Structures are given as structure tokens and as C-alpha cells.
Coordinates of C-alpha atoms in Angstrom, one line a residue:
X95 CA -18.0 9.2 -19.2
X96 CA -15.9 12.0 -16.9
X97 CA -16.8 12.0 -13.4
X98 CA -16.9 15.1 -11.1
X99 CA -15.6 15.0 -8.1
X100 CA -13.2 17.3 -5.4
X101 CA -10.0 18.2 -5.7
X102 CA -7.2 20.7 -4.7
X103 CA -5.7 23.0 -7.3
X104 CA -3.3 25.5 -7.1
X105 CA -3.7 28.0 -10.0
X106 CA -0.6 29.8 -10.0
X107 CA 2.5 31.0 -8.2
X108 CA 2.2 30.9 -4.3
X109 CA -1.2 31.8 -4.8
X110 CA -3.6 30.3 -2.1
X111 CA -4.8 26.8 -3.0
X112 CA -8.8 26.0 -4.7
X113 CA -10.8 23.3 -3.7
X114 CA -12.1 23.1 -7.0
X115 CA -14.6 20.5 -9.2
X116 CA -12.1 18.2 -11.2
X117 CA -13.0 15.8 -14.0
X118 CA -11.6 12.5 -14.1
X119 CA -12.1 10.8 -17.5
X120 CA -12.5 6.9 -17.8
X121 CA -9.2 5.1 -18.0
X122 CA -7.6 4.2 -21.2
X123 CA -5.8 1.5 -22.0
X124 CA -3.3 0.8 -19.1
X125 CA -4.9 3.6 -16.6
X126 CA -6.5 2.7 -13.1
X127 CA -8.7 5.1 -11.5
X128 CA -8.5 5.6 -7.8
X129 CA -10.7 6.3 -5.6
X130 CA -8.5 8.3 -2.5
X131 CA -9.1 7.4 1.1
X132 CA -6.2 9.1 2.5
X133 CA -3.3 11.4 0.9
X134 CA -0.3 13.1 2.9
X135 CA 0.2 16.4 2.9
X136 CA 3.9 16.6 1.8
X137 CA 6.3 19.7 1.2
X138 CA 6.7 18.8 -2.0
X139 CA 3.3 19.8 -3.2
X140 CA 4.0 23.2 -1.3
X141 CA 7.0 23.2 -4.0
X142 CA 4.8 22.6 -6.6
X143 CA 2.8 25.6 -5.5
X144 CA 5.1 27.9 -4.6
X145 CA 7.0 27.0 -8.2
X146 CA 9.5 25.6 -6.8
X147 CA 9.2 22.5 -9.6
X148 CA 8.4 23.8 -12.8
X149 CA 5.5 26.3 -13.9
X150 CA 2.9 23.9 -15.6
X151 CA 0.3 25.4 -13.7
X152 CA -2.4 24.8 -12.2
X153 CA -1.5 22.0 -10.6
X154 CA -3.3 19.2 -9.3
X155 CA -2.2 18.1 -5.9
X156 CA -1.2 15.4 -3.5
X157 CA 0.6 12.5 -4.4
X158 CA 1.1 10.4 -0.8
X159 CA -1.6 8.7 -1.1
X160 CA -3.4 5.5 -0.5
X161 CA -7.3 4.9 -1.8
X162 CA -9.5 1.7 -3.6
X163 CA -9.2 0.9 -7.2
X164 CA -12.5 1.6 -9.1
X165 CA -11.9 0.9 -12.6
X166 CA -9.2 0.2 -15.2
X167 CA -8.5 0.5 -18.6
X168 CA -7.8 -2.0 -21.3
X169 CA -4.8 -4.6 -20.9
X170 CA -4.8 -3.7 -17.4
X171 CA -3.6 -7.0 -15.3
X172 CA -1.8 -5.7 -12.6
X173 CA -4.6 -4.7 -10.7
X174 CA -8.3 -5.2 -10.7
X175 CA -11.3 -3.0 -9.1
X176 CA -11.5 -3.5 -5.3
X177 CA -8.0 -4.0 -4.9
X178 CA -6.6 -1.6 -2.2
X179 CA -3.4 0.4 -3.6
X180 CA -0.6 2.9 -2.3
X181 CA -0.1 5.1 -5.7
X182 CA 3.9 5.3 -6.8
X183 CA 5.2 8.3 -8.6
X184 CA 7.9 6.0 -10.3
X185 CA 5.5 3.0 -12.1
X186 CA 8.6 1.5 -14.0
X187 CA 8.8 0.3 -17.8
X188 CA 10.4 -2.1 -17.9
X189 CA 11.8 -2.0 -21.0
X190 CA 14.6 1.1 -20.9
X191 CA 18.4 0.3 -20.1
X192 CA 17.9 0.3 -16.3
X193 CA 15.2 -1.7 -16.7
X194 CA 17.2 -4.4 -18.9
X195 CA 20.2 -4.4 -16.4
X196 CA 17.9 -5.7 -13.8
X197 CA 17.6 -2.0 -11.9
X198 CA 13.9 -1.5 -12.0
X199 CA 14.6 1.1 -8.8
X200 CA 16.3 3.4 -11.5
X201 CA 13.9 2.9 -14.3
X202 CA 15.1 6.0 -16.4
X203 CA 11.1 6.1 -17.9
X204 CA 8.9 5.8 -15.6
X205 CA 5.2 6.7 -16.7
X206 CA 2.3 8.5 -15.8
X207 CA -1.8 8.5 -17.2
X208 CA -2.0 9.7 -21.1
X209 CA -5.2 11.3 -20.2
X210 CA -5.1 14.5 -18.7
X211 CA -8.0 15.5 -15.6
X212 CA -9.0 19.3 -16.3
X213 CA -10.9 21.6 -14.8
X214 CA -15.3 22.3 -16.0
X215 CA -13.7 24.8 -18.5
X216 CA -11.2 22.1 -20.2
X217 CA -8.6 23.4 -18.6
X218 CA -6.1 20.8 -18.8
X219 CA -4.2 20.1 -14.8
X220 CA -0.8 19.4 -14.1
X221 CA -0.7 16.1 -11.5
X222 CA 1.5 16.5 -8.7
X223 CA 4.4 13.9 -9.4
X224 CA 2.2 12.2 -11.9
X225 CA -0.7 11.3 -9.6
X226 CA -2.7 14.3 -8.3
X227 CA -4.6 13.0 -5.1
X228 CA -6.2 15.5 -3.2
X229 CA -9.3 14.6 -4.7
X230 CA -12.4 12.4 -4.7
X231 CA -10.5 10.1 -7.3
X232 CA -7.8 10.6 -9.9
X233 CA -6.9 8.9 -13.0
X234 CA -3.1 7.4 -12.8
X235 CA -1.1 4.7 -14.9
X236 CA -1.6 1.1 -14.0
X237 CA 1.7 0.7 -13.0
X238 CA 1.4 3.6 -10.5
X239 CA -0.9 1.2 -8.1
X240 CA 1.0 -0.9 -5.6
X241 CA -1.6 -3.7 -4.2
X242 CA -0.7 -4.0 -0.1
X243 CA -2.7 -5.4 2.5
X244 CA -6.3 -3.8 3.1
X245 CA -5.8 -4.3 6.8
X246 CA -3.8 -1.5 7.1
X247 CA -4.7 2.1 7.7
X248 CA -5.3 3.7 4.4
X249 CA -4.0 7.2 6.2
X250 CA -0.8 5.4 7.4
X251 CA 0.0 2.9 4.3
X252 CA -0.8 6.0 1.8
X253 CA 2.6 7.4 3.7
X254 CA 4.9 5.3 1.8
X255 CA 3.7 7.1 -1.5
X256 CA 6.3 9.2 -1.0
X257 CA 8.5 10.7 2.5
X258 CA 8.3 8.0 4.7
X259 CA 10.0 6.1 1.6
X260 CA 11.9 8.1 0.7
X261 CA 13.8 8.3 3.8
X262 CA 13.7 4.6 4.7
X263 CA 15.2 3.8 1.2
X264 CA 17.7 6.6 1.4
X265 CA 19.3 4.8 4.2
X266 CA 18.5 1.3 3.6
X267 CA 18.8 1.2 -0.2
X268 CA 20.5 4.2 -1.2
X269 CA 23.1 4.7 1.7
X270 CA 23.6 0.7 2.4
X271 CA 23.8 1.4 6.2
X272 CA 24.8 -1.7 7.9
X273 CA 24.5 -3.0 11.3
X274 CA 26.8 -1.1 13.7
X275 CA 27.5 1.5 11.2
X276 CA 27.0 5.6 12.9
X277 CA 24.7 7.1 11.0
X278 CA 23.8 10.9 11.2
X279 CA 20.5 12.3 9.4
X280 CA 20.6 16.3 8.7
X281 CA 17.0 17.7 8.7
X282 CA 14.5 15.9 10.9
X283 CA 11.1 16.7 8.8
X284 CA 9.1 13.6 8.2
X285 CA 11.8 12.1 5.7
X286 CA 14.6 12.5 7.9
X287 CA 13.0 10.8 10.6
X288 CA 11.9 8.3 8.5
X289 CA 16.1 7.8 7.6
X290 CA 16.4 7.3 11.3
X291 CA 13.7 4.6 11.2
X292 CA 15.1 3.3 8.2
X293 CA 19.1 3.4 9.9
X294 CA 17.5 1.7 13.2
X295 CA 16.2 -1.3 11.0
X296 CA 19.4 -1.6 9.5
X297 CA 21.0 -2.3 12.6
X298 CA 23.0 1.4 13.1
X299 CA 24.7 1.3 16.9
X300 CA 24.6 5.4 16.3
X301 CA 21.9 7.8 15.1
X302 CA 22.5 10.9 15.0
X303 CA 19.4 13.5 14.6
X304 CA 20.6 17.0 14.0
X305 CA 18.0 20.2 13.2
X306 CA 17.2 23.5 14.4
X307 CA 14.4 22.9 16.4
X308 CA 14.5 20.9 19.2
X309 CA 10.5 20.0 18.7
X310 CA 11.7 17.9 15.6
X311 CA 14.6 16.1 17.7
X312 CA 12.5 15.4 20.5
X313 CA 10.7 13.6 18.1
X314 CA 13.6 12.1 16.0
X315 CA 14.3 10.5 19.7
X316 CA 11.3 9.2 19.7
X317 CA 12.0 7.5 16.8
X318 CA 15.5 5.9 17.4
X319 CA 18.2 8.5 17.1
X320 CA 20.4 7.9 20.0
X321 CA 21.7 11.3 19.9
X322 CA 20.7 15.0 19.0
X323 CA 22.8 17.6 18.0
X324 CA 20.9 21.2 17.8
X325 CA 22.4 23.2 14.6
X326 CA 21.3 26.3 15.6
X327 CA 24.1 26.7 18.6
X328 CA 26.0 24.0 18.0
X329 CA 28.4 23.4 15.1
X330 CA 27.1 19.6 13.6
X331 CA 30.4 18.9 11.8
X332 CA 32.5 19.2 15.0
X333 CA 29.5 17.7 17.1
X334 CA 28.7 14.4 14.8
X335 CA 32.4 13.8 14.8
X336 CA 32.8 13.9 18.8
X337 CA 30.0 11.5 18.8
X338 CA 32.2 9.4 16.8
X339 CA 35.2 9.1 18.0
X340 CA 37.0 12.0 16.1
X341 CA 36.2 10.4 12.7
X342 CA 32.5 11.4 11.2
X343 CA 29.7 9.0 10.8
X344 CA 29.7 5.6 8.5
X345 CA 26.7 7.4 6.8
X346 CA 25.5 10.8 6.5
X347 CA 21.8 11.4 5.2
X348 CA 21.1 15.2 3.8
X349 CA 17.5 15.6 4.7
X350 CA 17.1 19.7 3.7
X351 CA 18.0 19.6 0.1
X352 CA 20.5 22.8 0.9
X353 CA 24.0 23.6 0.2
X354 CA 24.8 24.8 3.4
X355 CA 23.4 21.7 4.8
X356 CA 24.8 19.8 2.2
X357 CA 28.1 20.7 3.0
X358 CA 28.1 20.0 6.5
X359 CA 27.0 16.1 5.0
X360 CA 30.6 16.2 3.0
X361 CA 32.8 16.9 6.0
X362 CA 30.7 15.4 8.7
X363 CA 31.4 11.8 7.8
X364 CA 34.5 9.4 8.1
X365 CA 36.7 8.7 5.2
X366 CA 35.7 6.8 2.7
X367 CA 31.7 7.3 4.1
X368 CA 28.7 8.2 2.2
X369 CA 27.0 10.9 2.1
X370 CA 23.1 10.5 0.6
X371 CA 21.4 13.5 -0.5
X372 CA 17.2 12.8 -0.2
X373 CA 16.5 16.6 0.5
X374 CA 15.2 18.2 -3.0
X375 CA 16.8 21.0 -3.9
X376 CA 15.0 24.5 -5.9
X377 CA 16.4 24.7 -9.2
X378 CA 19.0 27.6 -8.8
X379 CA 20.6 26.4 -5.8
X380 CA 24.6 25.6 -6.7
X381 CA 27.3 24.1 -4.8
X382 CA 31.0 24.5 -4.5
X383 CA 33.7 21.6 -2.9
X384 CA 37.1 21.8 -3.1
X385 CA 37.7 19.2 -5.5
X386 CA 40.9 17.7 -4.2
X387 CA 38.8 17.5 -0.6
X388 CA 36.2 15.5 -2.8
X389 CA 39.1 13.4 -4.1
X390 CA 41.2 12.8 -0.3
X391 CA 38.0 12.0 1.3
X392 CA 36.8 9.2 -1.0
X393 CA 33.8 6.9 -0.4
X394 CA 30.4 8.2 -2.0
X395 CA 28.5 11.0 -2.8
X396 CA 24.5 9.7 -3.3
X397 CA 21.5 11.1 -4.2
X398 CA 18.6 9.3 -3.4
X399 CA 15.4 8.9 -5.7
X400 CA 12.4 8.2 -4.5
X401 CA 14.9 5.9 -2.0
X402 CA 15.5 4.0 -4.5
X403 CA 12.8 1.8 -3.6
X404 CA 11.1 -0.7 -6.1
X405 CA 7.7 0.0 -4.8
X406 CA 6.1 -4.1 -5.7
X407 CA 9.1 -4.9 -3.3
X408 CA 9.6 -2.5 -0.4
X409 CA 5.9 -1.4 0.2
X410 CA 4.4 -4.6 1.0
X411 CA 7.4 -5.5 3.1
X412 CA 7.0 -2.1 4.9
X413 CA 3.6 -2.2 5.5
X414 CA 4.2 -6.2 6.8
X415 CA 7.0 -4.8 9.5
X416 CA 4.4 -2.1 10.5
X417 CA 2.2 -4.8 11.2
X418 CA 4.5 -6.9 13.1
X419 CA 5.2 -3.9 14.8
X420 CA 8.5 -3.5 14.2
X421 CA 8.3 -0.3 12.6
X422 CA 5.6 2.1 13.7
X423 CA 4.1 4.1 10.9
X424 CA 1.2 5.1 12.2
X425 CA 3.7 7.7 14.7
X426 CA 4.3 10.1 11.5
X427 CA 0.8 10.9 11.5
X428 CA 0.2 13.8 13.5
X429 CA -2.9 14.9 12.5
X430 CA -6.1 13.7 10.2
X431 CA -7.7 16.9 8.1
X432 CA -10.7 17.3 5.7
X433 CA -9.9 18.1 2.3
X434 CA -10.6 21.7 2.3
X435 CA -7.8 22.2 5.4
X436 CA -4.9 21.5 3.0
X437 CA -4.0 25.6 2.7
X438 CA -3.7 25.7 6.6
X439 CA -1.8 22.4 6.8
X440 CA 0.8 24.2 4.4
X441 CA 1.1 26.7 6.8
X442 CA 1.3 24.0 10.0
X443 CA 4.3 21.9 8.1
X444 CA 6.5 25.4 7.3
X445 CA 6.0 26.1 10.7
X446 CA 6.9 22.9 12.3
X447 CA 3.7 22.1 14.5
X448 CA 3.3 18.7 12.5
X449 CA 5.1 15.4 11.2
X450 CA 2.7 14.9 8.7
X451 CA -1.2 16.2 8.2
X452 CA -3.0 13.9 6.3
X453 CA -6.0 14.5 4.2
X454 CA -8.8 11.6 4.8
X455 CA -11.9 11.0 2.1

């Protein structure tokens, strides 16, 4: 039988969002239904609202989240009620050509819940990223629930749903950066300082934050960058290169998802480095290189899914180096809200005043 419970929708187009009354059916065979303790409020649910990812509204969102599994559906063995879970917007199948090459972390068919949550009405909602968690409880895939220890602050381990992954991976997984490599991150938002906590764990001798407002490099300091380049009146390409000795950085991580920023990624770093690309782009963005400039300067241009994690692997391990306090992921939690503050939080994030707001249940 359907449950009622809370949950944020946004019914159309940059249209405020609704805390509305949601219901969640019993899982079929292979769901979970979670019941959410904590969910991050991330910009790609303001994406979601503003359009910015397809038009399949209204939408269901949140998606960073972490919460207590209450029941599960037939041939479920992954995970049992009680178990404490960070939801995954990329459960893999194990069965497509990734898959079978033994590259679960680019599983080309990831799945989501058959079973669609609606509103009282019917009317059928659109998850955010498959998983829809600003809400009492949503209905996910199996395969979508990563067990990590319940020791751990549900508001801080529900961060590795999604940006705080996503920039760790894109610079340990994705970009390969290697101990004494210079590493410079473009865009310090919550997953470009979580690049430059991924590029500290690696072992970079160099981090280089660079952003437009000095609040976020302060606090990409604060997380390990060694150095700060401010984009708005200095020029990062010639900057990140006088950091480094004329020659660019080893690694350069594209935290905005821009062209403009994009292309200061290409030509900031050294020949034959890597550029990663983690920021999302909207769909009618374009980009033009020179070509034979894409050719003479070698190495690799990346783009970074979900950091190109394998979340049974990297969240436990994360949430273990929290806990041994080698990493500290508790500091890209600015701020704890109620459920009905998520319009406001938008507001707070495309201003700048927070690293992350997170919803708590």
C-alpha cells in the first residue's frame, strides 16, 4: 500500500519550488525504499528546476542523500531493512559492455525504480537523477543503496551521493593526479573544493584554487589549495602557469561546466597534462579549439562522470578516511535546514553564502 509522506517538487520551469504530499508505493521486485535522514542541497537540482536538464516536469528533488532502509522488494539481497545507505545515482548492471570489461565505474546502463512516486492526483514525478530525496522517503533501485557505516553523520555521509564525489573522483579517478603532481581546480563550489581535497589525498605538492570570489578561495585554503588565483582581476592561464614554473599544471580540474572556463582548463596546463571536465554544462553551450592546438598540446581531455567512482568501493573507503580524520567531510556542511527551507537555500548557493545546505528529516 502507497505511503504519504513530504517531499519537494518543482512543477515547472523556474517556478518556485512545493512542498508537496508525495506517494511512495511498496517496492517491486529489486526496489528499496528509503527512509531520508539527510539530503544535500546541490545545484544540480536548481538545474533540474530551472530546466536546465530536460523538461519532464514536475520533478521530484534531491538526490545527495543519506537515510535508513525500510523495506525492499523481491530478490532484493544487497541490502536488508535497517541497514544505513548513501543512495547512488549510477546503481550499475552489471551486465552491459562496460560492465563485462571489468569498468563497473562506466556502466553504460545504470538503473533506476520501475515504479514511479506521483503526486494525490496520479500525477506521475520525475526523480532527480533517479532518486528524488527531499522527502520523508522515496522509492529507488536496489542497486542505488550503498551500505556504509551507521556511525557516521547521516548529514555528512549523504554528501558523497553526489559533489563531494564527484570532485574527489574527478581528481583521484578521473584525472589520475599523482603525488607531487600541480594540480589547479577552476570553480571552487562544493565540487571543486572537494577536487582539492581529492588532489591533497593524492599527494599534489601544488593546488591551485582559482574563482571569482575570494569567500570561496578562502575556503578552498582551508581545504588544502596552496595557492589562490582570483579570476576576476587576474588572468588564471598566465597566473597558474607562473605558479608553475612557466609550464601549466600536471592536472587541471574544470569545476564550472563553462566554455570560457573551459578553455582557460585547455591552455592552463603543461604539455601533455590533463584536463578533467566535472562542471555540467546546459545543453546549448558549444565550444571551439583550434584543432592543431588540441593536437601540439597532447595529453588528455576528461570528462568526469559522477568521478568515476564505483560507489560499493569509494564510499565506504571515503567515509573510513573521514573517520580517521584524514579527510574532513563534515567541513562542507555549512548549514543544516528543514525541509520546507530548500527555495531559500537555492537562493543562498547562487549567491555564494554556503558550501553546501543540507536538508535534515
Amino acid at each position: 500500500m502507497a505511503q504519504e509522506v513530504r517531499g519537494v517538487v518543482a512543477p515547472g520551469k523556474n517556478e518556485a519550488v512545493r512542498l508537496e504530499t508525495i506517494l511512495v508505493p511498496d517496492p517491486g521486485p529489486g526496489e528499496a525504499v528509503v527512509k531520508i535522514q539527510a539530503c544535500g542541497v546541490c545545484h544540480t537540482d536548481l538545474h533540474y528546476k530551472q530546466g536546465g536538464i530536460n523538461d519532464e516536469f514536475p520533478f521530484l528533488l534531491g538526490h545527495e542523500a543519506a537515510g535508513v532502509v525500510e523495506s525492499v522488494g523481491d530478490g532484493v539481497t544487497d541490502v536488508a531493512p535497517g541497514d544505513f545507505v548513501v543512495l547512488n545515482w549510477r546503481a550499475v548492471c552489471g551486465a552491459c559492455r562496460a560492465c563485462l570489461r571489468g569498468r563497473p565505474q562506466y556502466c553504460f546502463d545504470t538503473h533506476n525504480a520501475r515504479q514511479k512516486m506521483t503526486l494525490k492526483d496520479g500525477t506521475e514525478l520525475t526523480p532527480a537523477l533517479g532518486i528524488g530525496a527531499f522527502a520523508d522517503k522515496t522509492l529507488v533501485a536496489s542497486g542505488q543503496c550503498t551500505k556504509v557505516d551507521p556511525a557516521v553523520s547521516p548529514a555528512v555521509a549523504g554528501l558523497l551521493g553526489c559533489g563531494v564525489m564527484a570532485g574527489i573522483g574527478a581528481a583521484i579517478n578521473t584525472g589520475g593526479v599523482g603525488r607531487g603532481d600541480a594540480v589547479a581546480v577552476i570553480g571552487c563550489g562544493g565540487v571543486g573544493d572537494a577536487a582539492v581535497v581529492g588532489a591533497r589525498l593524492a599527494g599534489a605538492s601544488r593546488i591551485i584554487a582559482v574563482d571569482i570570489d575570494d569567500r570561496k578561495l578562502d575556503t578552498a585554503k582551508s581545504m588544502g589549495a596552496t595557492h589562490t588565483v582570483n579570476s576576476r582581476t587576474a588572468d588564471p592561464v598566465d597566473a597558474i602557469r607562473e605558479l608553475t614554473g612557466g609550464f601549466g599544471a600536471d592536472v587541471v580540474i574544470e569545476a564550472v561546466g563553462r566554455p570560457e572556463t573551459y578553455r582557460q582548463a585547455f591552455y592552463a596546463r603543461d604539455l601533455a597534462g590533463t584536463v578533467v571536465l566535472v562542471g555540467v554544462p546546459t545543453p546549448e553551450m558549444t565550444l571551439e579549439l583550434p584543432l592543431l592546438d588540441v593536437f601540439g598540446r597532447g595529453g588528455a581531455l576528461k570528462s568526469s562522470w559522477y568521478g568515476d567512482c564505483l560507489p560499493s568501493r569509494d564510499f565506504p573507503m571515503l567515509i573510513d578516511l573521514h573517520q580517521q580524520g584524514r579527510i574532513d567531510l563534515g567541513a562542507f556542511v555549512t548549514e543544516t535546514i528543514g525541509i520546507d527551507d530548500v527555495e531559500q537555500a537555492f537562493t543562498r548557493m547562487h549567491a555564494g553564502d554556503v558550501l553546501r545546505s543540507v536538508v535534515v528529516l
